[in-house]
Each structure stands twice: as structure tokens, then as C-alpha cells.
Amino acid sequence: MIPSSHALVSLKPARQAAIQAISHVESARERGARLPAMPYVRTFLRLLTGSGRLNATVANKIPGLHWGLNNRHSNLKQVEEALNTMIATSGEACPLPLTIDVQAELFPEVMHTRTGRRLHRSGIKTTRQLRRQSREYEQRWKLRQNLLEQAKIDLNFQSPETVCTWYTRWSDEFDAAELAAPFWRWQSRFSTCTSPYRDTSDRVTVTPAFSEVA
């Protein structure tokens, strides 16, 4: 372990005590030394405060704990056990009554890693959603293009007398702009036809929908 005095960024006392507590306990265990109950928190407290026991005064020296004497939801014994579990797991576990404030103070890298993982998972989810939406859009576009091709083929079999029926049938699927281009190509085959509508004198008049597009 690199001493905090030699590190590029000096560790906070509580953070340093947690790291050293893990190292001390693991070294003692490897040597076969007899360990006390809750060895991680005992070592942590001794390194941080000089006392191996947790009391109200010591609790107030642990950053993020925010312990108060009037705390009715937990007692110091529960806090001590939770701290031992957190330190033993290098911050991976954050049991109650501890909060993520304590976890962030003692093991900030765990918080950063989890944030990174969460962002990574979110990015993967977003990418998958975009790909799925892109595929769905492409499928809808292809289906619409195929349907428009059917309308064009249908138009090839129409005459000036039946083209109104064709337009009425396909106008429910496509707007005037989409039907206008194939219609004007179709009408060029008929020298006297510029619209699917004729007046009583047999003169051709332009439909409002297609005249707007034209």
C-alpha cells in the first residue's frame, strides 16, 4: 500500500483508515492470528479515533454517519455491525442503518464504479431501443413503399373514366402529395386528360388536391 504522504492525492482520514483496516485484518488472518469479533470495524475505529469501540463521540467522527443521541431507528451496536460488513466487503455492501453517504466517504470508488455501470447499462438500453425503433421504422417504410407500388400498378389499369375511383380508394392510405406524382405520369398518356374529374361539357378540370400539389 502506498502511504498517503506519498500519494498524488492525499486520502481522507476515514478513507485511509478503512483501507488500512482491511489490510491489517487480512494480514493478521494470513498469519493465523486470533481476531476479535467484528475485526474490521474494531481496527477501523482504532486507526481513525484511537478507540476500538463505538460510542456517540466516536460515531460523530465518522463522516457521513450523522449520528444523533436521539436516534430512535437504530442503536450503535447495529451501526457497528453494519460498518464491519461494509469494510469487510470493501464497500460493496451497505447494510442499514448505514446510508450511501457513509459508503461514499469510505469507498468512493464503489460509488463511481456503480455509477459507471449504471450509465453503461443505460447506454446499452438506449442503443437497443434506438436500433429497435430504427428497424420498426424501416419495416413500416418498406411496407408503405410496397403499398404505394401497388397503387401505381393499379393506376396503370385505369382509364380517365375510372381514375376517380382509383384516387378515392387510395386516398385513405396516402395523401395527395404521394398520389400526385404517379397520377401526373399516368395522365401524360392521355392527351386530353389532366385530371380524374370532367365537367358536363366533357372538358377536363383539375382536382383541388392535385392542383395544389402541381
Coordinates of N, CA and C in Angstrom, one line a residue:
M1 N 0.8 -1.2 0.0 CA 0.0 0.0 0.0 C 0.9 1.2 0.0
I2 N 0.5 2.2 -0.8 CA 1.2 3.5 -0.9 C 0.8 4.4 0.3
P3 N 1.8 4.8 1.1 CA 1.4 5.7 2.2 C 0.7 7.0 1.7
S4 N -0.2 7.5 2.4 CA -0.9 8.7 2.0 C 0.0 9.8 1.8
S5 N 1.1 9.9 2.5 CA 2.0 11.0 2.4 C 2.7 11.0 1.0
H6 N 2.8 9.8 0.4 CA 3.5 9.6 -0.9 C 2.5 9.6 -2.1
A7 N 1.2 9.6 -1.8 CA 0.2 9.5 -2.8 C 0.1 10.9 -3.5
L8 N -0.3 10.8 -4.8 CA -0.5 12.1 -5.5 C -1.6 12.9 -4.9
V9 N -2.7 12.2 -4.5 CA -3.8 12.8 -3.8 C -3.9 12.2 -2.4
S10 N -3.8 13.1 -1.4 CA -3.9 12.6 0.0 C -5.3 12.0 0.3
L11 N -5.4 10.8 0.9 CA -6.6 10.2 1.3 C -7.2 10.9 2.5
K12 N -8.5 10.9 2.5 CA -9.2 11.4 3.7 C -8.9 10.4 4.9
P13 N -8.9 10.9 6.1 CA -8.5 10.0 7.2 C -9.4 8.8 7.3
A14 N -10.8 9.0 7.2 CA -11.7 7.9 7.3 C -11.5 6.9 6.2
R15 N -11.3 7.4 5.0 CA -11.0 6.5 3.8 C -9.7 5.8 4.0
Q16 N -8.7 6.4 4.5 CA -7.4 5.8 4.7 C -7.5 4.7 5.8
A17 N -8.3 5.0 6.9 CA -8.4 4.1 8.0 C -9.2 2.8 7.5
A18 N -10.2 3.0 6.6 CA -10.9 1.8 6.1 C -10.0 0.9 5.3
I19 N -9.2 1.5 4.4 CA -8.2 0.8 3.6 C -7.2 0.0 4.5
Q20 N -6.7 0.7 5.4 CA -5.7 0.1 6.3 C -6.3 -1.0 7.2
A21 N -7.5 -0.8 7.6 CA -8.2 -1.8 8.4 C -8.3 -3.1 7.6
I22 N -8.7 -3.0 6.4 CA -8.8 -4.2 5.5 C -7.5 -4.9 5.4
S23 N -6.4 -4.1 5.2 CA -5.1 -4.7 5.0 C -4.6 -5.3 6.3
H24 N -4.8 -4.7 7.4 CA -4.4 -5.2 8.7 C -5.1 -6.5 9.1
V25 N -6.4 -6.6 8.9 CA -7.2 -7.8 9.2 C -6.8 -8.9 8.3
E26 N -6.6 -8.7 7.0 CA -6.3 -9.7 6.1 C -4.9 -10.3 6.4
S27 N -4.0 -9.4 6.7 CA -2.6 -9.8 7.1 C -2.6 -10.6 8.3
A28 N -3.4 -10.2 9.3 CA -3.5 -11.0 10.6 C -4.1 -12.3 10.3
R29 N -5.1 -12.4 9.5 CA -5.7 -13.7 9.2 C -4.8 -14.6 8.4
E30 N -4.0 -14.1 7.5 CA -3.0 -14.9 6.8 C -1.9 -15.4 7.8
R31 N -1.6 -14.7 8.8 CA -0.6 -15.1 9.8 C -1.2 -16.1 10.8
G32 N -2.5 -16.3 10.7 CA -3.2 -17.2 11.7 C -3.5 -16.6 13.0
A33 N -3.4 -15.3 13.1 CA -3.6 -14.6 14.4 C -5.1 -14.7 14.8
R34 N -5.3 -14.7 16.1 CA -6.7 -14.7 16.6 C -7.3 -13.3 16.4
L35 N -8.5 -13.3 15.8 CA -9.1 -12.0 15.6 C -10.3 -11.8 16.5
P36 N -10.5 -10.5 16.9 CA -11.7 -10.3 17.8 C -13.0 -10.3 17.0
A37 N -14.1 -10.2 17.7 CA -15.4 -10.1 17.0 C -15.4 -8.8 16.2
M38 N -16.0 -8.8 15.0 CA -16.1 -7.6 14.2 C -14.7 -7.0 14.0
P39 N -13.7 -7.7 13.5 CA -12.3 -7.2 13.5 C -12.2 -5.9 12.5
Y40 N -12.9 -5.9 11.5 CA -12.8 -4.8 10.5 C -13.1 -3.4 11.2
V41 N -14.3 -3.4 11.8 CA -14.7 -2.1 12.4 C -13.9 -1.8 13.6
R42 N -13.5 -2.8 14.4 CA -12.6 -2.5 15.5 C -11.3 -1.9 15.1
T43 N -10.7 -2.4 14.1 CA -9.4 -1.9 13.5 C -9.6 -0.5 12.9
F44 N -10.7 -0.4 12.2 CA -11.0 0.9 11.6 C -11.2 2.0 12.6
L45 N -11.9 1.8 13.6 CA -12.2 2.8 14.7 C -10.9 3.1 15.4
R46 N -10.1 2.1 15.7 CA -8.8 2.3 16.4 C -7.9 3.2 15.6
L47 N -7.8 2.9 14.2 CA -7.0 3.7 13.4 C -7.5 5.2 13.2
L48 N -8.8 5.3 13.2 CA -9.4 6.6 12.9 C -9.5 7.5 14.2
T49 N -9.9 6.9 15.3 CA -10.1 7.6 16.5 C -9.3 7.3 17.7
G50 N -8.6 6.2 17.6 CA -7.8 5.7 18.7 C -8.5 4.8 19.7
S51 N -9.8 4.7 19.4 CA -10.7 3.8 20.3 C -11.3 2.7 19.4
G52 N -11.2 1.5 20.0 CA -11.8 0.4 19.2 C -13.2 0.1 19.4
R53 N -13.9 1.0 20.2 CA -15.3 0.8 20.5 C -16.1 2.0 19.9
L54 N -17.3 1.8 19.6 CA -18.1 2.8 19.0 C -19.0 3.4 20.1
N55 N -18.9 4.7 20.3 CA -19.8 5.4 21.2 C -20.3 6.7 20.4
A56 N -21.1 7.5 21.1 CA -21.6 8.7 20.4 C -20.6 9.6 19.9
T57 N -19.5 9.8 20.8 CA -18.4 10.7 20.4 C -17.7 10.2 19.2
V58 N -17.3 8.9 19.2 CA -16.6 8.3 18.1 C -17.5 8.3 16.8
A59 N -18.8 8.0 17.0 CA -19.7 8.0 15.9 C -19.7 9.3 15.1
N60 N -19.6 10.4 15.8 CA -19.6 11.7 15.2 C -18.4 12.0 14.4
K61 N -17.3 11.2 14.6 CA -16.1 11.4 13.8 C -16.1 10.6 12.5
I62 N -17.1 9.8 12.3 CA -17.2 9.0 11.1 C -18.0 9.9 10.1
P63 N -17.4 10.3 9.0 CA -18.0 11.2 8.0 C -19.2 10.4 7.3
G64 N -20.3 11.2 7.2 CA -21.5 10.6 6.5 C -22.4 9.9 7.4
L65 N -22.0 9.6 8.7 CA -22.9 8.8 9.6 C -24.0 9.7 10.2
H66 N -23.7 10.9 10.5 CA -24.7 11.8 11.1 C -25.5 11.2 12.2
W67 N -24.7 10.7 13.2 CA -25.4 10.0 14.3 C -25.8 11.0 15.4
G68 N -27.0 10.8 15.9 CA -27.5 11.6 17.0 C -28.0 10.8 18.2
L69 N -27.9 11.4 19.4 CA -28.3 10.6 20.6 C -29.8 10.3 20.6
N70 N -30.5 11.1 19.9 CA -32.0 10.9 19.9 C -32.4 10.0 18.7
N71 N -31.5 9.3 18.1 CA -31.8 8.3 17.0 C -32.6 7.2 17.5
R72 N -33.8 7.1 17.0 CA -34.7 6.0 17.5 C -34.8 4.8 16.6
H73 N -34.2 4.9 15.4 CA -34.4 3.9 14.4 C -33.3 2.8 14.5
S74 N -32.2 3.1 15.2 CA -31.1 2.1 15.3 C -30.3 2.5 16.5
N75 N -29.4 1.5 16.9 CA -28.5 1.8 18.0 C -27.1 1.6 17.5
L76 N -26.2 2.0 18.4 CA -24.7 1.9 18.0 C -24.3 0.5 17.7
K77 N -24.8 -0.5 18.3 CA -24.5 -1.9 18.1 C -24.8 -2.2 16.6
Q78 N -25.9 -1.8 16.2 CA -26.3 -2.1 14.8 C -25.4 -1.3 13.8
V79 N -25.1 -0.1 14.1 CA -24.2 0.7 13.3 C -22.8 0.0 13.2
E80 N -22.4 -0.5 14.4 CA -21.1 -1.1 14.4 C -21.0 -2.4 13.5
E81 N -22.1 -3.2 13.6 CA -22.2 -4.4 12.8 C -22.2 -4.1 11.3
A82 N -23.0 -3.0 11.0 CA -23.1 -2.6 9.6 C -21.8 -2.1 9.0
L83 N -21.1 -1.3 9.9 CA -19.7 -0.8 9.4 C -18.8 -2.0 9.2
N84 N -18.8 -3.0 10.1 CA -17.9 -4.1 9.9 C -18.2 -4.8 8.6
T85 N -19.5 -5.0 8.2 CA -19.9 -5.6 7.0 C -19.4 -4.8 5.8
M86 N -19.6 -3.5 5.9 CA -19.2 -2.6 4.8 C -17.7 -2.7 4.5
I87 N -16.9 -2.6 5.6 CA -15.5 -2.6 5.4 C -15.0 -3.9 5.0
A88 N -15.6 -5.0 5.5 CA -15.2 -6.4 5.1 C -15.4 -6.6 3.6
T89 N -16.4 -6.0 3.0 CA -16.7 -6.2 1.6 C -16.2 -5.1 0.8
S90 N -15.3 -4.3 1.3 CA -14.7 -3.1 0.6 C -15.7 -2.2 0.0
G91 N -16.8 -2.0 0.8 CA -17.8 -1.0 0.4 C -18.9 -1.6 -0.5
E92 N -18.8 -2.8 -1.0 CA -19.8 -3.4 -1.9 C -21.1 -3.5 -1.2
A93 N -21.1 -3.8 0.1 CA -22.3 -3.9 0.9 C -22.5 -2.7 1.7
C94 N -23.8 -2.2 1.8 CA -24.1 -1.0 2.6 C -25.4 -1.3 3.4
P95 N -25.3 -2.1 4.4 CA -26.4 -2.5 5.2 C -27.0 -1.4 6.0
L96 N -28.3 -1.5 6.3 CA -28.9 -0.5 7.2 C -28.3 -0.7 8.6
P97 N -28.2 0.3 9.4 CA -28.7 1.7 9.3 C -27.8 2.6 8.5
L98 N -26.7 2.1 7.9 CA -25.8 3.0 7.2 C -26.5 3.5 5.9
T99 N -26.0 4.7 5.5 CA -26.5 5.3 4.2 C -25.4 5.3 3.2
I100 N -25.8 5.7 2.0 CA -24.8 5.8 0.9 C -23.8 7.0 1.2
D101 N -24.2 7.8 2.1 CA -23.3 8.9 2.5 C -22.0 8.4 3.1
V102 N -22.2 7.4 4.0 CA -21.0 6.7 4.6 C -20.2 5.9 3.5
Q103 N -20.9 5.2 2.7 CA -20.3 4.5 1.6 C -19.5 5.4 0.7
A104 N -20.0 6.5 0.4 CA -19.3 7.5 -0.5 C -18.1 8.0 0.2
E105 N -18.1 8.2 1.5 CA -16.9 8.7 2.2 C -15.8 7.7 2.3
L106 N -16.2 6.5 2.7 CA -15.2 5.4 2.9 C -14.8 4.7 1.6
F107 N -15.7 4.5 0.7 CA -15.4 3.8 -0.5 C -15.9 4.5 -1.7
P108 N -15.4 5.7 -2.1 CA -16.0 6.5 -3.2 C -15.8 5.8 -4.5
E109 N -14.8 4.9 -4.6 CA -14.6 4.2 -5.9 C -15.7 3.3 -6.2
V110 N -16.4 2.7 -5.2 CA -17.5 1.8 -5.4 C -18.7 2.6 -6.0
M111 N -18.9 3.8 -5.4 CA -20.0 4.7 -6.0 C -19.7 5.0 -7.4
H112 N -18.4 5.4 -7.7 CA -18.1 5.7 -9.1 C -18.3 4.6 -10.0
T113 N -17.9 3.4 -9.6 CA -18.0 2.2 -10.4 C -19.4 1.9 -10.7
R114 N -20.2 1.9 -9.6 CA -21.7 1.7 -9.8 C -22.3 2.7 -10.7
T115 N -21.9 3.9 -10.6 CA -22.5 5.0 -11.5 C -22.1 4.7 -12.9
G116 N -20.8 4.3 -13.1 CA -20.3 3.9 -14.4 C -21.1 2.8 -15.0
R117 N -21.3 1.7 -14.2 CA -22.0 0.6 -14.6 C -23.5 0.9 -15.0
R118 N -24.1 1.8 -14.1 CA -25.4 2.2 -14.4 C -25.5 3.0 -15.7
L119 N -24.6 3.9 -15.9 CA -24.6 4.6 -17.2 C -24.3 3.7 -18.4
H120 N -23.4 2.8 -18.2 CA -23.2 1.8 -19.3 C -24.4 1.0 -19.6
R121 N -25.1 0.5 -18.6 CA -26.3 -0.2 -18.8 C -27.4 0.6 -19.5
S122 N -27.4 1.9 -19.0 CA -28.4 2.8 -19.6 C -28.1 3.1 -21.1
G123 N -26.8 3.2 -21.4 CA -26.4 3.4 -22.7 C -26.7 2.3 -23.6
I124 N -26.5 1.0 -23.1 CA -26.8 -0.2 -23.9 C -28.3 -0.2 -24.1
K125 N -29.1 0.1 -23.1 CA -30.5 0.0 -23.3 C -31.0 1.0 -24.3
T126 N -30.4 2.3 -24.2 CA -30.8 3.3 -25.2 C -30.4 2.9 -26.6
T127 N -29.2 2.3 -26.8 CA -28.8 1.9 -28.1 C -29.7 0.8 -28.6
R128 N -30.1 -0.1 -27.8 CA -31.0 -1.2 -28.2 C -32.4 -0.6 -28.6
Q129 N -32.9 0.3 -27.9 CA -34.2 0.9 -28.2 C -34.1 1.7 -29.5
L130 N -33.0 2.4 -29.7 CA -32.8 3.1 -31.0 C -32.8 2.2 -32.2
R131 N -32.0 1.1 -32.0 CA -31.9 0.1 -33.1 C -33.3 -0.5 -33.4
R132 N -34.0 -0.9 -32.3 CA -35.4 -1.4 -32.5 C -36.3 -0.5 -33.2
Q133 N -36.2 0.8 -32.8 CA -37.1 1.8 -33.4 C -36.7 2.0 -34.8
S134 N -35.4 1.9 -35.1 CA -34.9 2.1 -36.5 C -35.4 0.9 -37.4
R135 N -35.3 -0.3 -36.8 CA -35.8 -1.4 -37.6 C -37.3 -1.3 -37.8
E136 N -38.1 -0.9 -36.8 CA -39.5 -0.8 -36.9 C -39.9 0.3 -38.0
Y137 N -39.1 1.4 -37.9 CA -39.4 2.5 -38.9 C -39.1 2.0 -40.3
E138 N -38.0 1.2 -40.5 CA -37.6 0.7 -41.8 C -38.6 -0.3 -42.3
Q139 N -39.1 -1.1 -41.4 CA -40.2 -2.0 -41.8 C -41.4 -1.3 -42.2
R140 N -41.9 -0.3 -41.5 CA -43.1 0.5 -41.8 C -42.9 1.2 -43.2
W141 N -41.6 1.7 -43.4 CA -41.4 2.4 -44.6 C -41.4 1.5 -45.8
K142 N -40.9 0.3 -45.6 CA -40.9 -0.7 -46.7 C -42.3 -1.2 -47.0
L143 N -43.1 -1.4 -46.0 CA -44.5 -1.8 -46.2 C -45.3 -0.7 -46.9
R144 N -45.0 0.6 -46.6 CA -45.7 1.7 -47.2 C -45.2 1.8 -48.7
Q145 N -43.9 1.6 -48.9 CA -43.5 1.7 -50.3 C -44.1 0.6 -51.1
N146 N -44.2 -0.6 -50.6 CA -44.8 -1.7 -51.3 C -46.2 -1.4 -51.6
L147 N -46.9 -0.8 -50.6 CA -48.3 -0.4 -50.8 C -48.5 0.6 -51.9
L148 N -47.5 1.6 -51.9 CA -47.6 2.6 -52.9 C -47.3 2.0 -54.3
E149 N -46.4 1.1 -54.4 CA -46.2 0.4 -55.7 C -47.4 -0.3 -56.2
Q150 N -48.2 -0.9 -55.2 CA -49.5 -1.5 -55.6 C -50.4 -0.5 -56.2
A151 N -50.4 0.7 -55.6 CA -51.3 1.8 -56.1 C -50.9 2.2 -57.5
K152 N -49.6 2.3 -57.7 CA -49.1 2.7 -59.0 C -49.5 1.6 -60.1
I153 N -49.3 0.3 -59.7 CA -49.7 -0.7 -60.6 C -51.2 -0.7 -60.9
D154 N -52.0 -0.4 -59.9 CA -53.4 -0.3 -60.0 C -53.8 0.8 -61.0
L155 N -53.0 1.9 -60.9 CA -53.3 3.1 -61.7 C -53.0 2.8 -63.2
N156 N -52.1 2.0 -63.5 CA -51.8 1.6 -64.9 C -52.9 1.0 -65.6
F157 N -53.9 0.4 -64.8 CA -55.0 -0.2 -65.4 C -56.3 0.6 -65.4
Q158 N -56.1 1.9 -65.1 CA -57.2 2.8 -65.0 C -57.3 3.6 -66.3
S159 N -58.5 4.1 -66.6 CA -58.8 4.9 -67.7 C -59.3 6.3 -67.2
P160 N -59.4 7.3 -68.0 CA -59.9 8.6 -67.5 C -61.2 8.5 -66.8
E161 N -62.0 7.5 -67.2 CA -63.4 7.3 -66.6 C -63.3 6.7 -65.3
T162 N -62.3 5.9 -65.0 CA -62.2 5.1 -63.7 C -61.2 5.7 -62.7
V163 N -60.4 6.7 -63.2 CA -59.3 7.1 -62.3 C -59.8 7.8 -61.0
C164 N -61.0 8.3 -61.1 CA -61.6 8.9 -59.8 C -61.8 7.9 -58.8
T165 N -62.2 6.7 -59.2 CA -62.4 5.6 -58.3 C -61.1 5.2 -57.7
W166 N -60.1 5.2 -58.5 CA -58.7 4.8 -58.0 C -58.3 5.8 -57.0
Y167 N -58.5 7.1 -57.2 CA -58.0 8.1 -56.3 C -58.7 8.0 -55.0
T168 N -60.0 7.8 -55.0 CA -60.9 7.7 -53.8 C -60.4 6.5 -53.0
R169 N -60.1 5.4 -53.7 CA -59.7 4.2 -53.0 C -58.4 4.3 -52.3
W170 N -57.4 5.0 -52.9 CA -56.1 5.0 -52.4 C -55.8 6.3 -51.5
S171 N -56.8 7.2 -51.5 CA -56.6 8.5 -50.7 C -56.7 8.2 -49.2
D172 N -57.3 7.1 -48.9 CA -57.3 6.7 -47.5 C -56.0 6.2 -46.9
E173 N -55.1 5.8 -47.8 CA -53.8 5.3 -47.5 C -52.7 6.3 -47.6
F174 N -52.9 7.2 -48.6 CA -51.8 8.1 -49.0 C -52.4 9.5 -49.1
D175 N -51.6 10.6 -48.8 CA -52.1 11.9 -49.0 C -51.9 12.3 -50.5
A176 N -52.4 13.5 -50.8 CA -52.4 13.9 -52.2 C -51.0 14.1 -52.8
A177 N -50.1 14.5 -52.0 CA -48.7 14.7 -52.5 C -48.1 13.3 -53.0
E178 N -48.4 12.3 -52.2 CA -47.9 11.0 -52.6 C -48.5 10.4 -53.9
L179 N -49.8 10.7 -54.0 CA -50.5 10.2 -55.2 C -50.4 11.1 -56.4
A180 N -50.0 12.3 -56.2 CA -49.9 13.3 -57.4 C -48.9 12.8 -58.4
A181 N -47.7 12.5 -57.9 CA -46.6 12.1 -58.9 C -47.0 11.0 -59.8
P182 N -47.4 9.8 -59.3 CA -47.8 8.8 -60.2 C -49.0 9.2 -61.1
F183 N -49.9 10.0 -60.5 CA -51.1 10.4 -61.3 C -50.7 11.3 -62.5
W184 N -49.8 12.2 -62.3 CA -49.4 13.1 -63.4 C -48.6 12.3 -64.5
R185 N -47.8 11.3 -64.1 CA -47.2 10.5 -65.0 C -48.2 9.7 -65.8
W186 N -49.2 9.2 -65.1 CA -50.3 8.4 -65.8 C -51.1 9.3 -66.8
Q187 N -51.4 10.5 -66.4 CA -52.3 11.3 -67.3 C -51.5 11.8 -68.5
S188 N -50.2 11.8 -68.5 CA -49.4 12.1 -69.7 C -49.7 11.2 -70.8
R189 N -50.2 10.0 -70.5 CA -50.6 9.0 -71.6 C -51.8 9.4 -72.3
F190 N -52.6 10.3 -71.7 CA -53.8 10.8 -72.4 C -53.7 12.2 -72.7
S191 N -53.8 12.5 -74.0 CA -53.5 13.9 -74.4 C -54.6 14.9 -73.9
T192 N -55.8 14.4 -73.6 CA -56.9 15.2 -73.3 C -57.2 15.2 -71.8
C193 N -56.4 14.5 -71.0 CA -56.7 14.3 -69.6 C -55.6 15.0 -68.7
T194 N -56.1 15.9 -67.9 CA -55.2 16.5 -66.9 C -55.7 16.2 -65.5
S195 N -56.8 15.6 -65.3 CA -57.4 15.4 -64.0 C -58.4 14.2 -64.1
P196 N -58.6 13.6 -63.0 CA -59.6 12.5 -62.9 C -61.1 13.0 -63.0
Y197 N -61.3 14.3 -63.0 CA -62.7 14.8 -63.0 C -63.0 15.6 -64.3
R198 N -64.2 15.3 -64.9 CA -64.6 16.0 -66.1 C -65.9 16.8 -65.8
D199 N -66.1 17.9 -66.5 CA -67.4 18.6 -66.3 C -68.4 18.1 -67.3
T200 N -69.6 18.7 -67.4 CA -70.7 18.2 -68.2 C -70.4 18.5 -69.7
S201 N -69.5 19.4 -70.0 CA -69.2 19.7 -71.4 C -68.0 18.8 -71.9
D202 N -67.6 17.8 -71.1 CA -66.6 16.9 -71.4 C -65.2 17.6 -71.4
R203 N -65.1 18.8 -70.8 CA -63.8 19.4 -70.6 C -63.2 18.9 -69.3
V204 N -61.9 18.7 -69.3 CA -61.2 18.2 -68.2 C -60.9 19.3 -67.2
T205 N -61.2 19.1 -65.9 CA -60.9 20.1 -64.9 C -59.9 19.5 -63.9
V206 N -59.1 20.3 -63.2 CA -58.1 19.8 -62.3 C -58.7 19.6 -60.9
T207 N -58.4 18.5 -60.3 CA -58.9 18.3 -58.9 C -58.2 19.2 -58.0
P208 N -58.9 19.7 -56.9 CA -58.3 20.6 -55.9 C -57.0 19.9 -55.3
A209 N -57.1 18.7 -55.0 CA -56.0 18.0 -54.3 C -54.7 18.0 -55.2
F210 N -54.9 17.6 -56.4 CA -53.7 17.6 -57.3 C -53.3 18.9 -57.8
S211 N -54.2 19.9 -57.9 CA -53.8 21.2 -58.4 C -53.0 21.9 -57.3
E212 N -53.2 21.6 -56.0 CA -52.4 22.2 -55.0 C -51.0 21.6 -55.1
V213 N -50.9 20.3 -55.3 CA -49.5 19.7 -55.4 C -48.8 20.2 -56.7
A214 N -49.5 20.3 -57.8 CA -48.9 20.7 -59.0 C -48.5 22.2 -58.9

